[in-house]
CSV table of N, CA and C in Angstrom, one decimal:
chain,number,residue,atom,x,y,z
A,1,THR,N,42.1,44.9,-17.4
A,1,THR,CA,43.4,44.8,-16.7
A,1,THR,C,43.5,43.5,-16.0
A,2,ALA,N,44.8,43.1,-15.7
A,2,ALA,CA,45.0,41.8,-15.1
A,2,ALA,C,44.6,41.9,-13.6
A,3,GLY,N,44.1,40.7,-13.1
A,3,GLY,CA,43.7,40.6,-11.7
A,3,GLY,C,42.2,40.8,-11.5
A,4,ARG,N,41.6,41.3,-12.5
A,4,ARG,CA,40.1,41.6,-12.3
A,4,ARG,C,39.4,40.3,-12.7
A,5,GLY,N,38.5,39.9,-11.8
A,5,GLY,CA,37.6,38.7,-12.0
A,5,GLY,C,36.4,39.1,-12.8
A,6,ILE,N,35.7,38.1,-13.1
A,6,ILE,CA,34.4,38.3,-13.8
A,6,ILE,C,33.4,38.8,-12.8
A,7,SER,N,32.6,39.8,-13.1
A,7,SER,CA,31.6,40.2,-12.2
A,7,SER,C,30.2,39.9,-12.8
A,8,PHE,N,29.3,39.5,-11.9
A,8,PHE,CA,28.0,39.2,-12.2
A,8,PHE,C,27.1,40.3,-11.7
A,9,PRO,N,26.0,40.6,-12.3
A,9,PRO,CA,25.1,41.6,-11.8
A,9,PRO,C,24.5,41.0,-10.5
A,10,ALA,N,24.3,41.9,-9.5
A,10,ALA,CA,23.7,41.6,-8.3
A,10,ALA,C,22.2,41.1,-8.5
A,11,PRO,N,21.8,40.1,-7.7
A,11,PRO,CA,20.4,39.7,-7.9
A,11,PRO,C,19.4,40.8,-7.5
A,12,ARG,N,18.3,40.8,-8.2
A,12,ARG,CA,17.3,41.9,-7.9
A,12,ARG,C,16.7,41.6,-6.5
A,13,GLN,N,16.6,42.5,-5.7
A,13,GLN,CA,15.9,42.4,-4.4
A,13,GLN,C,14.4,42.4,-4.5
A,14,GLY,N,13.7,41.5,-3.8
A,14,GLY,CA,12.3,41.6,-3.8
A,14,GLY,C,11.5,40.9,-4.9
A,15,ARG,N,12.2,40.5,-5.9
A,15,ARG,CA,11.6,39.8,-7.0
A,15,ARG,C,12.2,38.5,-7.3
A,16,ASP,N,11.4,37.5,-7.7
A,16,ASP,CA,11.9,36.2,-8.1
A,16,ASP,C,12.5,36.3,-9.5
A,17,THR,N,13.6,35.6,-9.6
A,17,THR,CA,14.2,35.5,-10.9
A,17,THR,C,13.4,34.4,-11.6
A,18,PRO,N,13.4,34.4,-13.0
A,18,PRO,CA,12.7,33.3,-13.7
A,18,PRO,C,13.1,31.9,-13.3
A,19,VAL,N,14.4,31.7,-13.0
A,19,VAL,CA,14.9,30.4,-12.6
A,19,VAL,C,14.3,30.0,-11.2
A,20,SER,N,14.4,30.8,-10.3
A,20,SER,CA,13.9,30.5,-8.9
A,20,SER,C,12.4,30.3,-8.9
A,21,ARG,N,11.7,31.0,-9.8
A,21,ARG,CA,10.2,30.8,-9.9
A,21,ARG,C,9.9,29.4,-10.4
A,22,LYS,N,10.7,29.0,-11.4
A,22,LYS,CA,10.5,27.6,-12.0
A,22,LYS,C,10.7,26.6,-11.0
A,23,TRP,N,11.8,26.7,-10.1
A,23,TRP,CA,12.1,25.7,-9.1
A,23,TRP,C,11.0,25.7,-8.1
A,24,LYS,N,10.4,26.8,-7.7
A,24,LYS,CA,9.3,26.8,-6.7
A,24,LYS,C,8.1,26.1,-7.3
A,25,ILE,N,7.8,26.3,-8.5
A,25,ILE,CA,6.7,25.6,-9.2
A,25,ILE,C,6.9,24.1,-9.3
A,26,LEU,N,8.1,23.8,-9.6
A,26,LEU,CA,8.5,22.3,-9.7
A,26,LEU,C,8.4,21.7,-8.3
A,27,LEU,N,8.9,22.4,-7.3
A,27,LEU,CA,8.8,21.8,-5.9
A,27,LEU,C,7.4,21.7,-5.5
A,28,ALA,N,6.5,22.6,-5.8
A,28,ALA,CA,5.1,22.6,-5.4
A,28,ALA,C,4.4,21.4,-6.2
A,29,CYS,N,4.8,21.1,-7.4
A,29,CYS,CA,4.2,20.0,-8.1
A,29,CYS,C,4.7,18.7,-7.5
A,30,VAL,N,5.9,18.6,-7.2
A,30,VAL,CA,6.4,17.4,-6.6
A,30,VAL,C,5.7,17.1,-5.2
A,31,VAL,N,5.6,18.1,-4.4
A,31,VAL,CA,4.9,18.0,-3.1
A,31,VAL,C,3.4,17.5,-3.4
A,32,ALA,N,2.7,18.1,-4.3
A,32,ALA,CA,1.3,17.8,-4.6
A,32,ALA,C,1.2,16.4,-5.1
A,33,VAL,N,2.1,15.9,-6.0
A,33,VAL,CA,2.0,14.5,-6.5
A,33,VAL,C,2.3,13.6,-5.4
A,34,THR,N,3.3,13.9,-4.5
A,34,THR,CA,3.6,13.0,-3.4
A,34,THR,C,2.5,12.9,-2.5
A,35,ALA,N,1.8,14.0,-2.1
A,35,ALA,CA,0.7,13.9,-1.2
A,35,ALA,C,-0.5,13.1,-1.8
A,36,ALA,N,-0.7,13.3,-3.1
A,36,ALA,CA,-1.8,12.5,-3.8
A,36,ALA,C,-1.5,11.0,-3.8
A,37,CYS,N,-0.3,10.7,-4.0
A,37,CYS,CA,0.1,9.3,-4.0
A,37,CYS,C,0.0,8.7,-2.6
A,38,ALA,N,0.4,9.4,-1.6
A,38,ALA,CA,0.3,8.9,-0.2
A,38,ALA,C,-1.2,8.8,0.2
A,39,ALA,N,-2.0,9.7,-0.2
A,39,ALA,CA,-3.4,9.6,0.1
A,39,ALA,C,-4.0,8.4,-0.6
A,40,ALA,N,-3.7,8.2,-1.9
A,40,ALA,CA,-4.2,7.0,-2.6
A,40,ALA,C,-3.7,5.7,-2.0
A,41,TRP,N,-2.5,5.7,-1.6
A,41,TRP,CA,-1.9,4.4,-0.9
A,41,TRP,C,-2.7,4.1,0.3
A,42,TYR,N,-3.0,5.1,1.2
A,42,TYR,CA,-3.6,4.8,2.4
A,42,TYR,C,-5.1,4.7,2.4
A,43,LEU,N,-5.7,5.4,1.5
A,43,LEU,CA,-7.2,5.5,1.5
A,43,LEU,C,-7.9,4.6,0.5
A,44,LEU,N,-7.3,4.4,-0.7
A,44,LEU,CA,-8.0,3.6,-1.7
A,44,LEU,C,-8.2,2.2,-1.3
A,45,PRO,N,-9.4,1.6,-1.6
A,45,PRO,CA,-9.6,0.2,-1.3
A,45,PRO,C,-8.7,-0.7,-2.0
A,46,ARG,N,-8.4,-1.8,-1.4
A,46,ARG,CA,-7.5,-2.9,-2.0
A,46,ARG,C,-8.0,-4.2,-1.5
A,47,PRO,N,-7.8,-5.3,-2.2
A,47,PRO,CA,-8.2,-6.6,-1.8
A,47,PRO,C,-7.6,-6.9,-0.4
A,48,ALA,N,-8.5,-7.5,0.5
A,48,ALA,CA,-8.0,-7.8,1.8
A,48,ALA,C,-7.0,-9.0,1.7
A,49,VAL,N,-7.4,-10.0,1.0
A,49,VAL,CA,-6.5,-11.2,0.9
A,49,VAL,C,-6.5,-11.6,-0.6
A,50,GLY,N,-5.6,-12.6,-0.9
A,50,GLY,CA,-5.4,-13.0,-2.2
A,50,GLY,C,-6.5,-14.0,-2.7
A,51,GLU,N,-6.6,-14.2,-4.0
A,51,GLU,CA,-7.6,-15.1,-4.5
A,51,GLU,C,-7.4,-16.6,-4.1
A,52,ASP,N,-6.3,-16.9,-3.5
A,52,ASP,CA,-6.0,-18.2,-3.0
A,52,ASP,C,-6.2,-18.4,-1.5
A,53,TYR,N,-6.9,-17.4,-0.9
A,53,TYR,CA,-7.1,-17.4,0.6
A,53,TYR,C,-8.0,-18.6,0.9
A,54,GLU,N,-7.6,-19.3,2.0
A,54,GLU,CA,-8.3,-20.5,2.5
A,54,GLU,C,-8.5,-20.4,4.0
A,55,VAL,N,-9.7,-20.4,4.5
A,55,VAL,CA,-10.0,-20.4,5.9
A,55,VAL,C,-9.4,-21.7,6.6
A,56,GLN,N,-8.7,-21.5,7.7
A,56,GLN,CA,-8.1,-22.6,8.4
A,56,GLN,C,-8.8,-22.8,9.8
A,57,TYR,N,-9.1,-21.7,10.5
A,57,TYR,CA,-9.7,-21.8,11.8
A,57,TYR,C,-10.8,-20.7,12.0
A,58,ILE,N,-11.8,-21.0,12.7
A,58,ILE,CA,-12.9,-20.0,13.0
A,58,ILE,C,-13.1,-20.1,14.5
A,59,ASN,N,-12.9,-18.9,15.2
A,59,ASN,CA,-13.1,-18.8,16.6
A,59,ASN,C,-14.2,-17.7,16.9
A,60,VAL,N,-15.1,-18.0,17.8
A,60,VAL,CA,-16.1,-17.0,18.1
A,60,VAL,C,-16.3,-16.7,19.6
A,61,GLY,N,-17.0,-15.6,19.8
A,61,GLY,CA,-17.4,-15.3,21.2
A,61,GLY,C,-16.4,-14.7,22.1
A,62,GLU,N,-16.8,-14.5,23.3
A,62,GLU,CA,-15.9,-13.9,24.3
A,62,GLU,C,-14.7,-14.8,24.7
A,63,THR,N,-14.9,-16.1,24.5
A,63,THR,CA,-13.8,-17.1,24.8
A,63,THR,C,-13.1,-17.6,23.5
A,64,LEU,N,-13.4,-17.0,22.4
A,64,LEU,CA,-12.9,-17.5,21.1
A,64,LEU,C,-12.9,-19.0,21.0
A,65,GLU,N,-14.2,-19.5,21.2
A,65,GLU,CA,-14.4,-20.9,21.0
A,65,GLU,C,-14.1,-21.3,19.6
A,66,ASN,N,-13.4,-22.4,19.4
A,66,ASN,CA,-13.0,-22.9,18.0
A,66,ASN,C,-14.2,-23.7,17.5
A,67,ILE,N,-14.9,-23.2,16.4
A,67,ILE,CA,-16.0,-23.9,15.9
A,67,ILE,C,-15.7,-24.4,14.5
A,68,THR,N,-14.4,-24.5,14.1
A,68,THR,CA,-14.0,-25.0,12.8
A,68,THR,C,-14.6,-26.3,12.5
A,69,GLY,N,-14.6,-27.2,13.4
A,69,GLY,CA,-15.2,-28.6,13.2
A,69,GLY,C,-16.6,-28.6,12.9
A,70,GLN,N,-17.4,-27.5,13.2
A,70,GLN,CA,-18.8,-27.5,13.0
A,70,GLN,C,-19.2,-26.9,11.6
A,71,ILE,N,-18.2,-26.5,10.9
A,71,ILE,CA,-18.4,-25.9,9.6
A,71,ILE,C,-18.3,-26.9,8.5
A,72,ASP,N,-19.3,-27.0,7.7
A,72,ASP,CA,-19.3,-28.0,6.5
A,72,ASP,C,-18.5,-27.3,5.4
A,73,GLN,N,-18.2,-28.1,4.4
A,73,GLN,CA,-17.4,-27.7,3.2
A,73,GLN,C,-18.1,-26.6,2.4
A,74,ASN,N,-19.4,-26.6,2.3
A,74,ASN,CA,-20.1,-25.6,1.5
A,74,ASN,C,-20.0,-24.3,2.2
A,75,THR,N,-20.2,-24.3,3.6
A,75,THR,CA,-20.1,-23.0,4.4
A,75,THR,C,-18.7,-22.5,4.3
A,76,CYS,N,-17.7,-23.4,4.4
A,76,CYS,CA,-16.3,-23.0,4.3
A,76,CYS,C,-16.0,-22.3,2.9
A,77,ASN,N,-16.5,-22.9,1.8
A,77,ASN,CA,-16.3,-22.3,0.5
A,77,ASN,C,-17.0,-21.0,0.4
A,78,ALA,N,-18.2,-20.8,1.0
A,78,ALA,CA,-18.9,-19.5,1.0
A,78,ALA,C,-18.1,-18.5,1.8
A,79,LEU,N,-17.5,-18.9,2.9
A,79,LEU,CA,-16.7,-18.0,3.7
A,79,LEU,C,-15.5,-17.5,2.9
A,80,ASN,N,-14.8,-18.5,2.2
A,80,ASN,CA,-13.6,-18.2,1.4
A,80,ASN,C,-14.0,-17.2,0.3
A,81,ASP,N,-15.1,-17.4,-0.4
A,81,ASP,CA,-15.5,-16.5,-1.4
A,81,ASP,C,-15.8,-15.1,-0.9
A,82,LEU,N,-16.5,-15.1,0.3
A,82,LEU,CA,-16.9,-13.8,0.9
A,82,LEU,C,-15.6,-13.0,1.3
A,83,LEU,N,-14.7,-13.7,1.9
A,83,LEU,CA,-13.5,-13.0,2.4
A,83,LEU,C,-12.5,-12.6,1.3
A,84,ARG,N,-12.5,-13.3,0.2
A,84,ARG,CA,-11.7,-13.0,-1.0
A,84,ARG,C,-12.3,-11.7,-1.7
A,85,GLN,N,-13.5,-11.4,-1.5
A,85,GLN,CA,-14.1,-10.2,-2.1
A,85,GLN,C,-14.0,-9.0,-1.1
A,86,THR,N,-13.6,-9.2,0.1
A,86,THR,CA,-13.5,-8.1,1.1
A,86,THR,C,-12.4,-7.2,0.7
A,87,GLU,N,-12.6,-5.9,1.0
A,87,GLU,CA,-11.6,-4.9,0.7
A,87,GLU,C,-11.2,-4.2,2.1
A,88,ARG,N,-9.9,-3.7,2.0
A,88,ARG,CA,-9.4,-3.1,3.2
A,88,ARG,C,-8.7,-1.8,2.8
A,89,ARG,N,-8.3,-1.0,3.8
A,89,ARG,CA,-7.5,0.3,3.6
A,89,ARG,C,-6.1,-0.1,3.6
A,90,GLY,N,-5.2,0.8,3.2
A,90,GLY,CA,-3.8,0.6,3.2
A,90,GLY,C,-3.0,0.9,4.4
A,91,TYR,N,-3.6,1.5,5.4
A,91,TYR,CA,-2.9,1.9,6.6
A,91,TYR,C,-3.3,1.0,7.8
A,92,ARG,N,-2.5,1.0,8.8
A,92,ARG,CA,-2.8,0.1,10.0
A,92,ARG,C,-3.3,1.0,11.1
A,93,ARG,N,-4.1,0.4,11.9
A,93,ARG,CA,-4.5,1.1,13.2
A,93,ARG,C,-4.4,0.2,14.3
A,94,ASN,N,-4.1,0.7,15.4
A,94,ASN,CA,-3.9,-0.1,16.6
A,94,ASN,C,-5.3,-0.4,17.3
A,95,VAL,N,-5.6,-1.6,17.4
A,95,VAL,CA,-6.9,-2.0,18.0
A,95,VAL,C,-6.7,-3.0,19.2
A,96,PHE,N,-5.5,-3.2,19.5
A,96,PHE,CA,-5.2,-4.2,20.6
A,96,PHE,C,-4.5,-3.5,21.7
A,97,PRO,N,-4.7,-3.9,23.0
A,97,PRO,CA,-5.6,-5.0,23.3
A,97,PRO,C,-7.1,-4.6,23.3
A,98,ARG,N,-7.9,-5.5,23.1
A,98,ARG,CA,-9.3,-5.2,23.1
A,98,ARG,C,-10.1,-6.2,23.8
A,99,GLN,N,-11.3,-5.8,24.2
A,99,GLN,CA,-12.2,-6.7,25.0
A,99,GLN,C,-12.9,-7.6,24.0
A,100,LEU,N,-12.8,-8.9,24.2
A,100,LEU,CA,-13.6,-9.9,23.3
A,100,LEU,C,-15.1,-9.7,23.7
A,101,ARG,N,-15.9,-9.9,22.7
A,101,ARG,CA,-17.4,-9.7,22.9
A,101,ARG,C,-18.1,-10.9,22.4
A,102,GLU,N,-19.4,-10.9,22.7
A,102,GLU,CA,-20.2,-12.1,22.3
A,102,GLU,C,-20.3,-12.2,20.8
A,103,ASP,N,-20.2,-11.0,20.1
A,103,ASP,CA,-20.3,-11.1,18.6
A,103,ASP,C,-18.9,-11.2,17.9
A,104,THR,N,-17.9,-11.4,18.7
A,104,THR,CA,-16.5,-11.5,18.1
A,104,THR,C,-16.4,-12.7,17.2
A,105,VAL,N,-15.8,-12.5,16.1
A,105,VAL,CA,-15.4,-13.6,15.2
A,105,VAL,C,-14.0,-13.4,14.8
A,106,GLN,N,-13.2,-14.5,14.9
A,106,GLN,CA,-11.8,-14.5,14.5
A,106,GLN,C,-11.7,-15.6,13.4
A,107,ILE,N,-11.3,-15.2,12.2
A,107,ILE,CA,-11.1,-16.1,11.2
A,107,ILE,C,-9.6,-16.1,10.8
A,108,ILE,N,-9.0,-17.3,10.9
A,108,ILE,CA,-7.6,-17.4,10.6
A,108,ILE,C,-7.4,-18.2,9.3
A,109,GLY,N,-6.7,-17.6,8.3
A,109,GLY,CA,-6.5,-18.3,7.1
A,109,GLY,C,-5.2,-18.0,6.5
A,110,VAL,N,-4.9,-18.5,5.3
A,110,VAL,CA,-3.6,-18.3,4.7
A,110,VAL,C,-3.8,-18.2,3.1
A,111,ASP,N,-3.0,-17.3,2.5
A,111,ASP,CA,-2.9,-17.2,1.1
A,111,ASP,C,-1.4,-17.3,0.7
A,112,SER,N,-1.1,-17.0,-0.5
A,112,SER,CA,0.3,-17.1,-1.0
A,112,SER,C,1.2,-16.1,-0.3
A,113,ASN,N,0.6,-15.1,0.3
A,113,ASN,CA,1.4,-14.0,1.0
A,113,ASN,C,1.6,-14.4,2.5
A,114,GLY,N,1.0,-15.4,3.0
A,114,GLY,CA,1.2,-15.8,4.4
A,114,GLY,C,-0.2,-15.8,5.1
A,115,PRO,N,-0.1,-15.9,6.5
A,115,PRO,CA,-1.3,-16.0,7.3
A,115,PRO,C,-2.0,-14.6,7.4
A,116,TRP,N,-3.3,-14.6,7.5
A,116,TRP,CA,-4.1,-13.4,7.7
A,116,TRP,C,-5.2,-13.8,8.7
A,117,PHE,N,-5.4,-12.8,9.6
A,117,PHE,CA,-6.4,-13.0,10.7
A,117,PHE,C,-7.5,-11.9,10.5
A,118,PHE,N,-8.7,-12.3,10.3
A,118,PHE,CA,-9.8,-11.4,10.3
A,118,PHE,C,-10.3,-11.3,11.8
A,119,GLU,N,-10.3,-10.1,12.3
A,119,GLU,CA,-10.7,-9.9,13.7
A,119,GLU,C,-12.0,-9.0,13.6
A,120,LEU,N,-13.1,-9.6,13.8
A,120,LEU,CA,-14.4,-8.9,13.6
A,120,LEU,C,-15.2,-8.8,14.9
A,121,ASP,N,-15.7,-7.7,15.2
A,121,ASP,CA,-16.7,-7.5,16.2
A,121,ASP,C,-17.4,-6.1,16.0
A,122,GLY,N,-18.4,-5.8,16.8
A,122,GLY,CA,-19.1,-4.6,16.6
A,122,GLY,C,-18.3,-3.3,16.8
A,123,GLU,N,-17.2,-3.4,17.4
A,123,GLU,CA,-16.3,-2.2,17.7
A,123,GLU,C,-15.2,-2.0,16.6
A,124,ALA,N,-14.6,-3.1,16.2
A,124,ALA,CA,-13.5,-3.0,15.3
A,124,ALA,C,-13.5,-4.2,14.4
A,125,CYS,N,-13.3,-3.9,13.1
A,125,CYS,CA,-13.2,-5.0,12.1
A,125,CYS,C,-11.9,-4.7,11.3
A,126,VAL,N,-10.9,-5.6,11.6
A,126,VAL,CA,-9.6,-5.3,11.0
A,126,VAL,C,-9.1,-6.7,10.5
A,127,LEU,N,-8.1,-6.5,9.6
A,127,LEU,CA,-7.4,-7.6,9.0
A,127,LEU,C,-5.9,-7.5,9.5
A,128,CYS,N,-5.4,-8.6,10.1
A,128,CYS,CA,-4.1,-8.6,10.7
A,128,CYS,C,-3.2,-9.6,10.0
A,129,ASP,N,-1.9,-9.3,10.0
A,129,ASP,CA,-1.0,-10.2,9.4
A,129,ASP,C,0.1,-10.6,10.3
A,130,GLY,N,-0.2,-10.5,11.6
A,130,GLY,CA,0.8,-10.9,12.7
A,130,GLY,C,1.7,-9.7,13.1
A,131,ARG,N,1.7,-8.6,12.4
A,131,ARG,CA,2.4,-7.5,12.8
A,131,ARG,C,1.6,-6.6,13.7
A,132,ARG,N,2.1,-5.5,14.1
A,132,ARG,CA,1.4,-4.6,15.0
A,132,ARG,C,0.3,-3.9,14.3
A,133,GLY,N,-0.9,-3.9,14.9
A,133,GLY,CA,-2.1,-3.2,14.4
A,133,GLY,C,-2.7,-4.1,13.3
A,134,GLY,N,-3.8,-3.5,12.8
A,134,GLY,CA,-4.6,-4.1,11.7
A,134,GLY,C,-5.1,-3.2,10.7
A,135,TYR,N,-5.3,-3.7,9.5
A,135,TYR,CA,-5.8,-2.9,8.4
A,135,TYR,C,-7.4,-2.8,8.6
A,136,PRO,N,-7.9,-1.6,8.6
A,136,PRO,CA,-9.4,-1.4,8.7
A,136,PRO,C,-10.1,-2.1,7.4
A,137,ILE,N,-11.1,-2.8,7.7
A,137,ILE,CA,-11.9,-3.5,6.7
A,137,ILE,C,-13.0,-2.5,6.2
A,138,ILE,N,-13.1,-2.4,4.9
A,138,ILE,CA,-14.2,-1.5,4.4
A,138,ILE,C,-15.5,-2.2,4.6
A,139,ASP,N,-16.5,-1.6,5.2
A,139,ASP,CA,-17.8,-2.1,5.6
A,139,ASP,C,-17.6,-3.4,6.5
A,140,GLY,N,-16.8,-3.2,7.5
A,140,GLY,CA,-16.6,-4.3,8.4
A,140,GLY,C,-17.8,-4.8,9.1
A,141,GLU,N,-18.7,-3.9,9.5
A,141,GLU,CA,-19.9,-4.3,10.1
A,141,GLU,C,-20.8,-5.2,9.2
A,142,GLY,N,-20.8,-4.8,7.9
A,142,GLY,CA,-21.6,-5.6,7.0
A,142,GLY,C,-21.0,-7.0,6.8
A,143,LEU,N,-19.6,-7.0,6.8
A,143,LEU,CA,-18.9,-8.3,6.7
A,143,LEU,C,-19.3,-9.2,7.9
A,144,LEU,N,-19.2,-8.5,9.1
A,144,LEU,CA,-19.5,-9.3,10.3
A,144,LEU,C,-20.9,-9.9,10.2
A,145,LYS,N,-21.9,-9.2,9.8
A,145,LYS,CA,-23.3,-9.7,9.7
A,145,LYS,C,-23.3,-10.8,8.7
A,146,GLN,N,-22.6,-10.7,7.5
A,146,GLN,CA,-22.6,-11.7,6.5
A,146,GLN,C,-21.9,-13.0,7.0
A,147,VAL,N,-20.9,-12.8,7.8
A,147,VAL,CA,-20.2,-14.0,8.3
A,147,VAL,C,-21.1,-14.7,9.3
A,148,TRP,N,-21.7,-13.9,10.3
A,148,TRP,CA,-22.6,-14.6,11.2
A,148,TRP,C,-23.7,-15.3,10.6
A,149,ALA,N,-24.2,-14.8,9.4
A,149,ALA,CA,-25.3,-15.4,8.7
A,149,ALA,C,-24.9,-16.8,8.2
A,150,LEU,N,-23.6,-17.0,7.9
A,150,LEU,CA,-23.1,-18.3,7.4
A,150,LEU,C,-22.8,-19.3,8.6
A,151,LEU,N,-22.5,-18.8,9.7
A,151,LEU,CA,-22.0,-19.6,10.8
A,151,LEU,C,-23.2,-20.3,11.6
A,152,PRO,N,-22.9,-21.4,12.2
A,152,PRO,CA,-24.0,-22.1,13.0
A,152,PRO,C,-24.3,-21.2,14.2
A,153,GLU,N,-25.4,-21.4,14.8
A,153,GLU,CA,-25.8,-20.7,16.0
A,153,GLU,C,-24.9,-21.1,17.1
A,154,PRO,N,-24.5,-20.1,17.9
A,154,PRO,CA,-23.6,-20.4,19.0
A,154,PRO,C,-24.3,-21.1,20.2
């Protein structure tokens, strides 16, 4: 008869329809992939600096004494090679302000992406790019020991 609309069967109560079940599975997959990508981005190691990184300044100790002039070219090349092999995490952590220590080493250098600051001491070993916080260096304590082995005695 005229005036009657099309009627659809009422949804079943208490049970998922095949379409809604597929959407739930798809949503769960999207969430899982997003979480895995985020974890990989933040936690997987990545190079700290580029292959063209060059040390510009080296400051040490509680006063950040500039010892750049005391470093010969062979030591500078060894530092460049060491720092180019260093790895970091993908997330930043706030480590400032911090107390400078006797074992503090600050290495300032530049690569094609801009300036990078290695801030190393027994409490925190991070790589900074001038923005807030620093990227944690993987095995920062080991890097600090290797750097000190290359530097002249304070």
